[in-house]
mmCIF file of C-alpha atoms in Angstrom:
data_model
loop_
_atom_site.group_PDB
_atom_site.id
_atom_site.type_symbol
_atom_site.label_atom_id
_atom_site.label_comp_id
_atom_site.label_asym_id
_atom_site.label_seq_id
_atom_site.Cartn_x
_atom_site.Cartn_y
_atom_site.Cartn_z
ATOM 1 C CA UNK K 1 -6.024 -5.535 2.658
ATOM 2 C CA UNK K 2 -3.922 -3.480 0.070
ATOM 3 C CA UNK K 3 -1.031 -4.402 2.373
ATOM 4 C CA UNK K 4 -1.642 -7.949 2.496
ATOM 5 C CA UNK K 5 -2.055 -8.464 -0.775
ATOM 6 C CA UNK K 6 1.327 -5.946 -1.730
ATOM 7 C CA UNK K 7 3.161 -8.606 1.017
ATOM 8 C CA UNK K 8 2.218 -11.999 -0.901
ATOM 9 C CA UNK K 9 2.962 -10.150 -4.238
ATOM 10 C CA UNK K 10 6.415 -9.024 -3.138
ATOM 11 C CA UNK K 11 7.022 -12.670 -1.210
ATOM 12 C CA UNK K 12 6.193 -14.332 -4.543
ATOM 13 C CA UNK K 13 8.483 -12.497 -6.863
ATOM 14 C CA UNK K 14 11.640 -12.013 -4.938
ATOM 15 C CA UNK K 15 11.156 -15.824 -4.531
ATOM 16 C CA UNK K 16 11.143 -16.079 -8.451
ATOM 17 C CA UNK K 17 14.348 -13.635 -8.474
ATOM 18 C CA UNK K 18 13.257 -10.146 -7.945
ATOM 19 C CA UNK K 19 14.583 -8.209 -5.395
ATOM 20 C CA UNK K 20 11.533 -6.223 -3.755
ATOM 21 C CA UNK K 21 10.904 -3.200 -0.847
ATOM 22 C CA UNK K 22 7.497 -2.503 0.665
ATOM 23 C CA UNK K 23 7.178 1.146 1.817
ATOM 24 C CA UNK K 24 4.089 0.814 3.716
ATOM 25 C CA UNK K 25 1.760 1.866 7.234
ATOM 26 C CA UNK K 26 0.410 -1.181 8.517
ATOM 27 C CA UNK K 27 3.166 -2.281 10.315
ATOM 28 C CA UNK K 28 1.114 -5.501 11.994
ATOM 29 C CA UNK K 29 -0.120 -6.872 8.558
ATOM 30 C CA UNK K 30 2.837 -6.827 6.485
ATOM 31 C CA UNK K 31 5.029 -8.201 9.409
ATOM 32 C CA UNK K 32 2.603 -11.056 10.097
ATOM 33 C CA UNK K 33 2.646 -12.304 6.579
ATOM 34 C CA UNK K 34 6.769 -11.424 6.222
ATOM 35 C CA UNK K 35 8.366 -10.238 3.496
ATOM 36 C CA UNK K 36 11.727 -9.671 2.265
ATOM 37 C CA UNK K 37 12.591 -6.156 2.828
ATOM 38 C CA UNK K 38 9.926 -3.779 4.659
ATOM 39 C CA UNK K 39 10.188 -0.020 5.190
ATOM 40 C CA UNK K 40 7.855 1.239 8.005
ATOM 41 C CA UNK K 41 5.592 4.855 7.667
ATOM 42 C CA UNK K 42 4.588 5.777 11.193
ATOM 43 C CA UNK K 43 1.651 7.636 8.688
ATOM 44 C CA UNK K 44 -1.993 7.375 8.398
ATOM 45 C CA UNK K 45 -3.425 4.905 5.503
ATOM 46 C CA UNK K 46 -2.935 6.291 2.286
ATOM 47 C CA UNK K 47 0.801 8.342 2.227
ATOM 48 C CA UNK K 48 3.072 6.142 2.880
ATOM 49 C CA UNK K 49 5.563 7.390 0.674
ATOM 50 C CA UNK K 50 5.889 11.069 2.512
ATOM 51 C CA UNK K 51 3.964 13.445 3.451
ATOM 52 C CA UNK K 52 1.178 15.349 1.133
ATOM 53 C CA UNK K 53 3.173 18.444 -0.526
ATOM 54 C CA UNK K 54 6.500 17.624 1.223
ATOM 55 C CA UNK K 55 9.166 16.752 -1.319
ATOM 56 C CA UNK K 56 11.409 16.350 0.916
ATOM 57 C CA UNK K 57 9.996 13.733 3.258
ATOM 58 C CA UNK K 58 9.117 12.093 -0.028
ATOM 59 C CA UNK K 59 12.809 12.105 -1.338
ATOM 60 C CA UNK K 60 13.838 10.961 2.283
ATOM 61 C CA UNK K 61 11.305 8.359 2.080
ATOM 62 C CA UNK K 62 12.316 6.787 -1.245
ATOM 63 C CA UNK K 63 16.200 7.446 -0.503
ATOM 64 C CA UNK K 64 15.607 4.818 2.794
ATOM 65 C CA UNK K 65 13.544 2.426 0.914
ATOM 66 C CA UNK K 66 16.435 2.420 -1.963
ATOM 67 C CA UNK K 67 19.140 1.605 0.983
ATOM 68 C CA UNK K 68 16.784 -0.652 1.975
ATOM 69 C CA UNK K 69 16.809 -2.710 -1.506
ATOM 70 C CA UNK K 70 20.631 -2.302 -1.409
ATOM 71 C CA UNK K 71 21.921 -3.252 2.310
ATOM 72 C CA UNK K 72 19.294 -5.509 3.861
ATOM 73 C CA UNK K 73 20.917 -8.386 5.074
ATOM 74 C CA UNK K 74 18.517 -11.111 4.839
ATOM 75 C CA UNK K 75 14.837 -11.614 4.708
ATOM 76 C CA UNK K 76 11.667 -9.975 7.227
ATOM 77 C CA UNK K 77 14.122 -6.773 7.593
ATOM 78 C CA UNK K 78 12.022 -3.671 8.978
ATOM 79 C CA UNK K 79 13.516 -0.209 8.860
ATOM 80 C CA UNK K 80 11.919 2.029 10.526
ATOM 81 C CA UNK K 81 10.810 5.413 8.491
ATOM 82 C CA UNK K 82 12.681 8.299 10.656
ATOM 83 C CA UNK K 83 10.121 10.648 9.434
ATOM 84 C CA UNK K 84 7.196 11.735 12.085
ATOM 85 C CA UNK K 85 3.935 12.319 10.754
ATOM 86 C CA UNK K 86 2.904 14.660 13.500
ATOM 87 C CA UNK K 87 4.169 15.707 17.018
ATOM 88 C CA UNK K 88 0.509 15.194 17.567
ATOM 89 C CA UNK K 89 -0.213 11.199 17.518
ATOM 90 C CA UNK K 90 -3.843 11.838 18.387
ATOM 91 C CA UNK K 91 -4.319 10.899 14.330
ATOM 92 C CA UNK K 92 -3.452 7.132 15.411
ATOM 93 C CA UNK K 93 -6.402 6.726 17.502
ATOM 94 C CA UNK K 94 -9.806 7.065 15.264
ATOM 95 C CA UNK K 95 -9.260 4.821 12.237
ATOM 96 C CA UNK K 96 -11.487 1.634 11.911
ATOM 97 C CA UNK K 97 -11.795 1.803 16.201
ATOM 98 C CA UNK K 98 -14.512 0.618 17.793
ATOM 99 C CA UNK K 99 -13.907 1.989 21.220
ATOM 100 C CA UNK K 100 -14.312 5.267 19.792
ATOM 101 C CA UNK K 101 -17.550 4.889 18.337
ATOM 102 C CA UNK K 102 -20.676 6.213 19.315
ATOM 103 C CA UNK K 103 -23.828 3.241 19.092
ATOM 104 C CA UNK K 104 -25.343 5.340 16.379
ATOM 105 C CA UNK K 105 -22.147 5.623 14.505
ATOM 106 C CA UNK K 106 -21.893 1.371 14.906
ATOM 107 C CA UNK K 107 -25.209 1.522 13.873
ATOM 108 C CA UNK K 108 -25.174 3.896 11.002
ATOM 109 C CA UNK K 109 -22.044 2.136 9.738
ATOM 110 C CA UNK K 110 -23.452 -1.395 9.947
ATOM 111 C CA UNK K 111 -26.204 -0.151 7.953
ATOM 112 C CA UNK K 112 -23.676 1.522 4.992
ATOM 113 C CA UNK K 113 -21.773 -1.835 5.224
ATOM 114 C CA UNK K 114 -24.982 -4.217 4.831
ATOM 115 C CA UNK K 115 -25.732 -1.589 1.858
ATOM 116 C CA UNK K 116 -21.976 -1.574 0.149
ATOM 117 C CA UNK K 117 -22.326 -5.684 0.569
ATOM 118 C CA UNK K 118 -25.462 -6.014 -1.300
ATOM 119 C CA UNK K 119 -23.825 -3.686 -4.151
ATOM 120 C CA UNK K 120 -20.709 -5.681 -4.303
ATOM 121 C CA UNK K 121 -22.308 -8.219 -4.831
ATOM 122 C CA UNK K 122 -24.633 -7.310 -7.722
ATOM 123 C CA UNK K 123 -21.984 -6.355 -9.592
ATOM 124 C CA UNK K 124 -19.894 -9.384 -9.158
ATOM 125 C CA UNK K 125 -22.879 -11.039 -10.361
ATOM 126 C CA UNK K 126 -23.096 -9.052 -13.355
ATOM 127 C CA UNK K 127 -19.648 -9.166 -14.742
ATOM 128 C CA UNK K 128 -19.699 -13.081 -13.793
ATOM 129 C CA UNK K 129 -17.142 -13.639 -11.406
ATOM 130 C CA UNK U 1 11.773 14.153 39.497
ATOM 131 C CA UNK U 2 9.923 15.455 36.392
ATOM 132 C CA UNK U 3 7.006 13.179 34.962
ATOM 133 C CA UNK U 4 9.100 11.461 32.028
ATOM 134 C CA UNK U 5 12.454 11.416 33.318
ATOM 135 C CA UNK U 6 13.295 9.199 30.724
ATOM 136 C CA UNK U 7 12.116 10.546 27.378
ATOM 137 C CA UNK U 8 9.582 7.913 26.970
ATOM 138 C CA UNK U 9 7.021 8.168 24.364
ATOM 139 C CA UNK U 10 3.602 8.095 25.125
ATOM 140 C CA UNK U 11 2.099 4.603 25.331
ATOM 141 C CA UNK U 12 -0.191 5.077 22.429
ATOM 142 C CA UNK U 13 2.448 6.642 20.475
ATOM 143 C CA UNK U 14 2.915 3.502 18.595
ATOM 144 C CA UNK U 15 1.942 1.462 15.183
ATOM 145 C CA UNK U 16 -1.530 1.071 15.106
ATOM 146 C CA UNK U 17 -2.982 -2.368 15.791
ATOM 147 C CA UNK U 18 -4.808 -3.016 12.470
ATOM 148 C CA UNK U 19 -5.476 -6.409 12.848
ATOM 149 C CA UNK U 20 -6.787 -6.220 16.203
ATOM 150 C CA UNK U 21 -9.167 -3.005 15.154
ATOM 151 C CA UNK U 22 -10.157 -4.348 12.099
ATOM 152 C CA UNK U 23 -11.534 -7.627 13.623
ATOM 153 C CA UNK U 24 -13.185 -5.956 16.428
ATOM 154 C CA UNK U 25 -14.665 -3.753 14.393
ATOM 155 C CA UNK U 26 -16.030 -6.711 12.420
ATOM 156 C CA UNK U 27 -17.222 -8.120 15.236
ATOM 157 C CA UNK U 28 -19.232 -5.373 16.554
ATOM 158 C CA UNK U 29 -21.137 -5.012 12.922
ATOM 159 C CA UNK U 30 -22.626 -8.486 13.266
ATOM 160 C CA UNK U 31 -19.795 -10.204 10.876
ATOM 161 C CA UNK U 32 -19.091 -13.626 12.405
ATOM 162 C CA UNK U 33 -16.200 -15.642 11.498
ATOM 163 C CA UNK U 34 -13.045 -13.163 11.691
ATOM 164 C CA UNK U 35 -10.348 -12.693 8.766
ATOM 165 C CA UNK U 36 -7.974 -15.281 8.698
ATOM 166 C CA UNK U 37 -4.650 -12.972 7.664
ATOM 167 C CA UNK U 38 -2.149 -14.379 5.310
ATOM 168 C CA UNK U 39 1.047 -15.470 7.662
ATOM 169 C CA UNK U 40 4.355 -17.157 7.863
ATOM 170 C CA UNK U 41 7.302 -17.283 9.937
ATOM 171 C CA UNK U 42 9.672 -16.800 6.750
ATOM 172 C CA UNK U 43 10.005 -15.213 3.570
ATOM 173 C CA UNK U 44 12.093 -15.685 1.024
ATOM 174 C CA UNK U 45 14.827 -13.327 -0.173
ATOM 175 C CA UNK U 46 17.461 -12.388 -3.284
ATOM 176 C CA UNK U 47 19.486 -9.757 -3.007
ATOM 177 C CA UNK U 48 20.071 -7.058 -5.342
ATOM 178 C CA UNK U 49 22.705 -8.933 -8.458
ATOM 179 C CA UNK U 50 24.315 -5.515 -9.265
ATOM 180 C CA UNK U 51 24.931 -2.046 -7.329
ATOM 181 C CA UNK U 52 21.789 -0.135 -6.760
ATOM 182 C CA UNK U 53 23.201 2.459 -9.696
ATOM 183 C CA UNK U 54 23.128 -0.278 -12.173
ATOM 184 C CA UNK U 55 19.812 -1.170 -11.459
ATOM 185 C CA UNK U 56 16.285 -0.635 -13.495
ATOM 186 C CA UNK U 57 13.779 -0.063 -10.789
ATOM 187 C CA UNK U 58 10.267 -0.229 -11.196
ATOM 188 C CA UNK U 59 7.105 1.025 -9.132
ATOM 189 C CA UNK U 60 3.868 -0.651 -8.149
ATOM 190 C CA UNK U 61 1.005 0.493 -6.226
ATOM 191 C CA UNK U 62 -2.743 -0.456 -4.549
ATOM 192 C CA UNK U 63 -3.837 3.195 -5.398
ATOM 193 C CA UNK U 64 -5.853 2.630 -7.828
ATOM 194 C CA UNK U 65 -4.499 5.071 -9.960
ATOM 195 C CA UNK U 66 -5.743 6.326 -13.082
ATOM 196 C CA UNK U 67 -4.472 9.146 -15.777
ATOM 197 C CA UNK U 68 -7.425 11.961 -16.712
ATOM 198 C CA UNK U 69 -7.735 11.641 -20.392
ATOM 199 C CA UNK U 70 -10.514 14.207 -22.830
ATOM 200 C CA UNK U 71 -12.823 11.126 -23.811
ATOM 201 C CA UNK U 72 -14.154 13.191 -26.542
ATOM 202 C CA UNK U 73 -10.648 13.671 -27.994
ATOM 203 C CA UNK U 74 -8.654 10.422 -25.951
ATOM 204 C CA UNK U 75 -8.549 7.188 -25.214
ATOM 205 C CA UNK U 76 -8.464 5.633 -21.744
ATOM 206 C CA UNK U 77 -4.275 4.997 -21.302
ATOM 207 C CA UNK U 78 -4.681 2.137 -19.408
ATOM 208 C CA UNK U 79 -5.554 -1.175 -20.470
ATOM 209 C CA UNK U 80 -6.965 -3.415 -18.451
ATOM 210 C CA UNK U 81 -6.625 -7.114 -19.207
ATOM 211 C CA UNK U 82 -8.942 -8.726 -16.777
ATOM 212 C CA UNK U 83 -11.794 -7.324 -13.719
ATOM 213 C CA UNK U 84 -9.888 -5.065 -11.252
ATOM 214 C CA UNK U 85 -6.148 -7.475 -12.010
ATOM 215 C CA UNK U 86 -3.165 -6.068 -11.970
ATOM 216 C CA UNK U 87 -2.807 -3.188 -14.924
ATOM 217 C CA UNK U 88 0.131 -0.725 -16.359
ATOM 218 C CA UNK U 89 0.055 2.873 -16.683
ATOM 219 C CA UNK U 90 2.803 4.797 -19.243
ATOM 220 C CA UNK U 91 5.597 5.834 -17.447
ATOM 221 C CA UNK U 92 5.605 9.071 -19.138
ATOM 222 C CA UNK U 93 2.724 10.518 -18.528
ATOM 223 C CA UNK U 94 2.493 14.171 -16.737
ATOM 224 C CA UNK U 95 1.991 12.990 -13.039
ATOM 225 C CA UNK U 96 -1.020 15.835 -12.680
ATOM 226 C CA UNK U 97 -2.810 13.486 -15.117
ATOM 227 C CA UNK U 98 -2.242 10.602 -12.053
ATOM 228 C CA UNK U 99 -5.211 10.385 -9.343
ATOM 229 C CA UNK U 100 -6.450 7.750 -7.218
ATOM 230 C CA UNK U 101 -9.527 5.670 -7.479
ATOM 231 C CA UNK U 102 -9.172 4.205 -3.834
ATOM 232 C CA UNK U 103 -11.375 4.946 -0.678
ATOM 233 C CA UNK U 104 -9.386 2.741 1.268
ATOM 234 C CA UNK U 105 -7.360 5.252 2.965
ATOM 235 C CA UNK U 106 -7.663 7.247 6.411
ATOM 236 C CA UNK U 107 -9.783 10.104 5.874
ATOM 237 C CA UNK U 108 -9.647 11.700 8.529
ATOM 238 C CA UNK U 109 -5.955 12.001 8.863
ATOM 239 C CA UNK U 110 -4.982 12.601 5.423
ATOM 240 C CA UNK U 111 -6.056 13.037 1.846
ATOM 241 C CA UNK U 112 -4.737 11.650 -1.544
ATOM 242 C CA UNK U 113 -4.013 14.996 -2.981
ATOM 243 C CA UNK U 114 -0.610 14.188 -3.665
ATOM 244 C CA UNK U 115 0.393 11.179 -6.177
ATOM 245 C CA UNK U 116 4.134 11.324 -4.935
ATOM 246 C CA UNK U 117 2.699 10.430 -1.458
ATOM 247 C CA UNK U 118 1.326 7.057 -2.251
ATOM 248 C CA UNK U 119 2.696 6.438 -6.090
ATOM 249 C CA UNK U 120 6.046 7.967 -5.787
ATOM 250 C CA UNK U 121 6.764 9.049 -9.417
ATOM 251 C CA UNK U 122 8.919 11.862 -9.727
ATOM 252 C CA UNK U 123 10.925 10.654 -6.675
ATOM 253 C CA UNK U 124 11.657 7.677 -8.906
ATOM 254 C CA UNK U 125 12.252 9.383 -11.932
ATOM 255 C CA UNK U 126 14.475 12.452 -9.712
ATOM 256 C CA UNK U 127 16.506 9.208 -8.649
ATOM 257 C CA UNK U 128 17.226 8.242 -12.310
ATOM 258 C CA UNK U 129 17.823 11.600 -13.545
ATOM 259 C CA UNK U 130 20.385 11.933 -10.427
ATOM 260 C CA UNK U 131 21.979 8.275 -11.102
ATOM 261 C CA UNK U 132 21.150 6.473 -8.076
ATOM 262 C CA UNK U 133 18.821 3.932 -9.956
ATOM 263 C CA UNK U 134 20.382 3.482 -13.478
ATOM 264 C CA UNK U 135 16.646 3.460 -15.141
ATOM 265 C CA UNK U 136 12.923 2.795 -14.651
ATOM 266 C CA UNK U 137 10.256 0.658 -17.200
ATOM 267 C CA UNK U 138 8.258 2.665 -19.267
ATOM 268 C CA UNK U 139 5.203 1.562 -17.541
ATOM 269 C CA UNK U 140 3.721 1.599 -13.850
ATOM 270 C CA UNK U 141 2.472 -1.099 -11.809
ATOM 271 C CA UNK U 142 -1.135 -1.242 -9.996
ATOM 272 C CA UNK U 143 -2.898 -3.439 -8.591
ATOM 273 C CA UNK U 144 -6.335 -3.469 -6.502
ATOM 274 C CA UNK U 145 -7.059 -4.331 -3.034
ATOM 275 C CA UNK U 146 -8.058 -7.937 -2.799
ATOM 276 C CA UNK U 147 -9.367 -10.039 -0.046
ATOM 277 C CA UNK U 148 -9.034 -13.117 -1.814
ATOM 278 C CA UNK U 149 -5.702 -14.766 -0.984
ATOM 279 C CA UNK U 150 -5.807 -17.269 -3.613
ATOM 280 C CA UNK U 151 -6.538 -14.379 -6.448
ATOM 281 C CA UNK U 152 -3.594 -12.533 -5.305
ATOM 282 C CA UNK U 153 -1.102 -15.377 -5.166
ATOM 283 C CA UNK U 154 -2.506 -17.493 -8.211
ATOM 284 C CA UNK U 155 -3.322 -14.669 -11.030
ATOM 285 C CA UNK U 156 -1.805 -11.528 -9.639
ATOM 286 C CA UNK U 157 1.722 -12.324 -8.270
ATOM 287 C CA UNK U 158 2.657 -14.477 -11.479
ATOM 288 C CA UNK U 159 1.700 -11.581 -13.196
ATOM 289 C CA UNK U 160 3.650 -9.092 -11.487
ATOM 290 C CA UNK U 161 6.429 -11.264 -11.973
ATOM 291 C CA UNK U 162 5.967 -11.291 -15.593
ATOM 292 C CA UNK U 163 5.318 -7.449 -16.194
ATOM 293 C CA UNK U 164 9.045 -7.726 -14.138
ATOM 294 C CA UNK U 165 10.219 -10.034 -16.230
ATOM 295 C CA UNK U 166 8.800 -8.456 -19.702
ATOM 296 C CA UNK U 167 10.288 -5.004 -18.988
ATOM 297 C CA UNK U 168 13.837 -6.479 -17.992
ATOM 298 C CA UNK U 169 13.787 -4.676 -14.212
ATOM 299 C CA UNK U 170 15.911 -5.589 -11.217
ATOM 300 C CA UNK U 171 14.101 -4.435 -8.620
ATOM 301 C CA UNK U 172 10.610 -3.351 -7.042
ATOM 302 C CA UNK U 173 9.110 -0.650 -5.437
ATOM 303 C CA UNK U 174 6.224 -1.764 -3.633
ATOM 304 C CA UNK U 175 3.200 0.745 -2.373
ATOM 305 C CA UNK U 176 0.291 -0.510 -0.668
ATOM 306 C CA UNK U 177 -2.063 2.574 0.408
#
């Protein structure tokens, strides 16, 4: 959702004159709602901006979105981060996947989820919105 | 012939399908009517008025991150106008006083340790001191993940645009986690 909701941000103020660059992972969600000028992590959720402790994957990462901001030639341009996480993709195939889940774990998580819900919801009740 | 004559990456060696694990992960819990994600065929787009070097360039992030402050001795450094909206941060605080708030990340591959891996600070601030960027605000951007489309593009977008506009920058570094 963080993605999403970076996406419509940046859409709405380049539209009101302010040049933007999303350096973000989930390739599929920012794509599908477009914006202006995207640079692409191949990285788990959470570093997009270079690897943990690695300054220099960090510089490299900010140096590309910075071209980015200066030489994209028109809108929905992707640029793909050259930096690899891993050699090992394996990392790509747990998060938020079904298919790898055990029925307990569905179970177990359904369970958390029903709890979180009921919590989120008290407290929106409580501070009124 | 060898296997992979070619070079070709592995078939799974690609970006992961969020939108298509997300919903059928949804759908497995028992949650009925899937996510309708925001979408267009367009976007808009205005390019940079000036050269990059001339530029003042500032940072905004979904980390939820928040500065460690004594609250015997401190106050909390950020203000926050209204219930998880968008909020500033001073630009010059020490970034080991920066930490995340968010679980929304991948556990199992990674860790938020590291502020200049989702909230990259002192990249920014090495690419003013080196000249690339000609300056930065004296406050950071956050905002928090939000599900409702209409809250983001009603309340929080105008007022991204009008920290933007308020602290005179040209440009925006955008970090969802």
């Amino acid at each position: 959702m963080c993605h999403q909701t970076v996406s419509l941000i940046s859409r709405y103020i380049e539209e009101h004159g302010v040049p933007t660059v999303v350096i973000g992972a989930a390739k599929d969600i920012v794509e599908h709602c477009g914006v202006p000028r995207f640079l692409f992590s191949d990285f788990p959720l959470g570093n997009p901006a270079g690897r943990p402790h690695d300054v220099a994957s960090q510089h490299a990462t900010l140096k590309a979105a910075l071209a980015l901001l200066d030489a994209a030639p028109g809108p929905m341009t992707t640029m793909q981060n050259p930096i690899r996480w891993s050699d090992d993709h394996s990392w790509k195939e747990d998060i938020s996947n079904v298919e790898k889940m055990s029925p307990e774990e569905i179970a177990r998580r359904k369970a958390e989820f029903d709890k979180t819900k009921e919590i989120a919801k008290q407290k929106r009740e409580d501070a009124g919105v | 012939m060898p296997d992979n004559p070619y070079g070709f990456a592995p078939p799974d060696d690609r970006p992961i399908p969020y939108m298509h694990r997300i919903k059928t992960y949804y759908q497995t819990l028992g949650y009925g009517k899937p996510y309708e994600w925001a979408h267009y065929v367009d976007s808009p787009f205005t390019p940079l008025k000036k050269p990059l070097s001339e530029c003042k360039v500032g940072l905004i992030g979904t980390s939820e991150v928040a500065v460690r402050f004594d609250p015997e001795t401190e106050t909390d450094p950020i203000v926050e106008d209204d219930f998880r909206g968008i909020y500033a941060i001073p630009a010059d605080m020490p970034t080991e006083r920066f930490y995340s708030r968010t679980a929304s990340f991948d556990r199992n591959a990674t860790h938020l340790d590291d502020v200049n891996a989702y909230y990259p600070v002192d990249r920014l601030r090495e690419a003013v001191a080196d000249g690339r960027v000609a300056g930065m605000p004296n406050r950071f951007y956050g905002a928090y993940n939000n599900y409702s489309q209409r809250k983001v593009l009603t309340q929080e977008a105008p007022k991204v645009l009008e920290y933007c506009r308020a602290d005179g920058i040209d440009a925006l570094i955008m970090v969802p986690v």
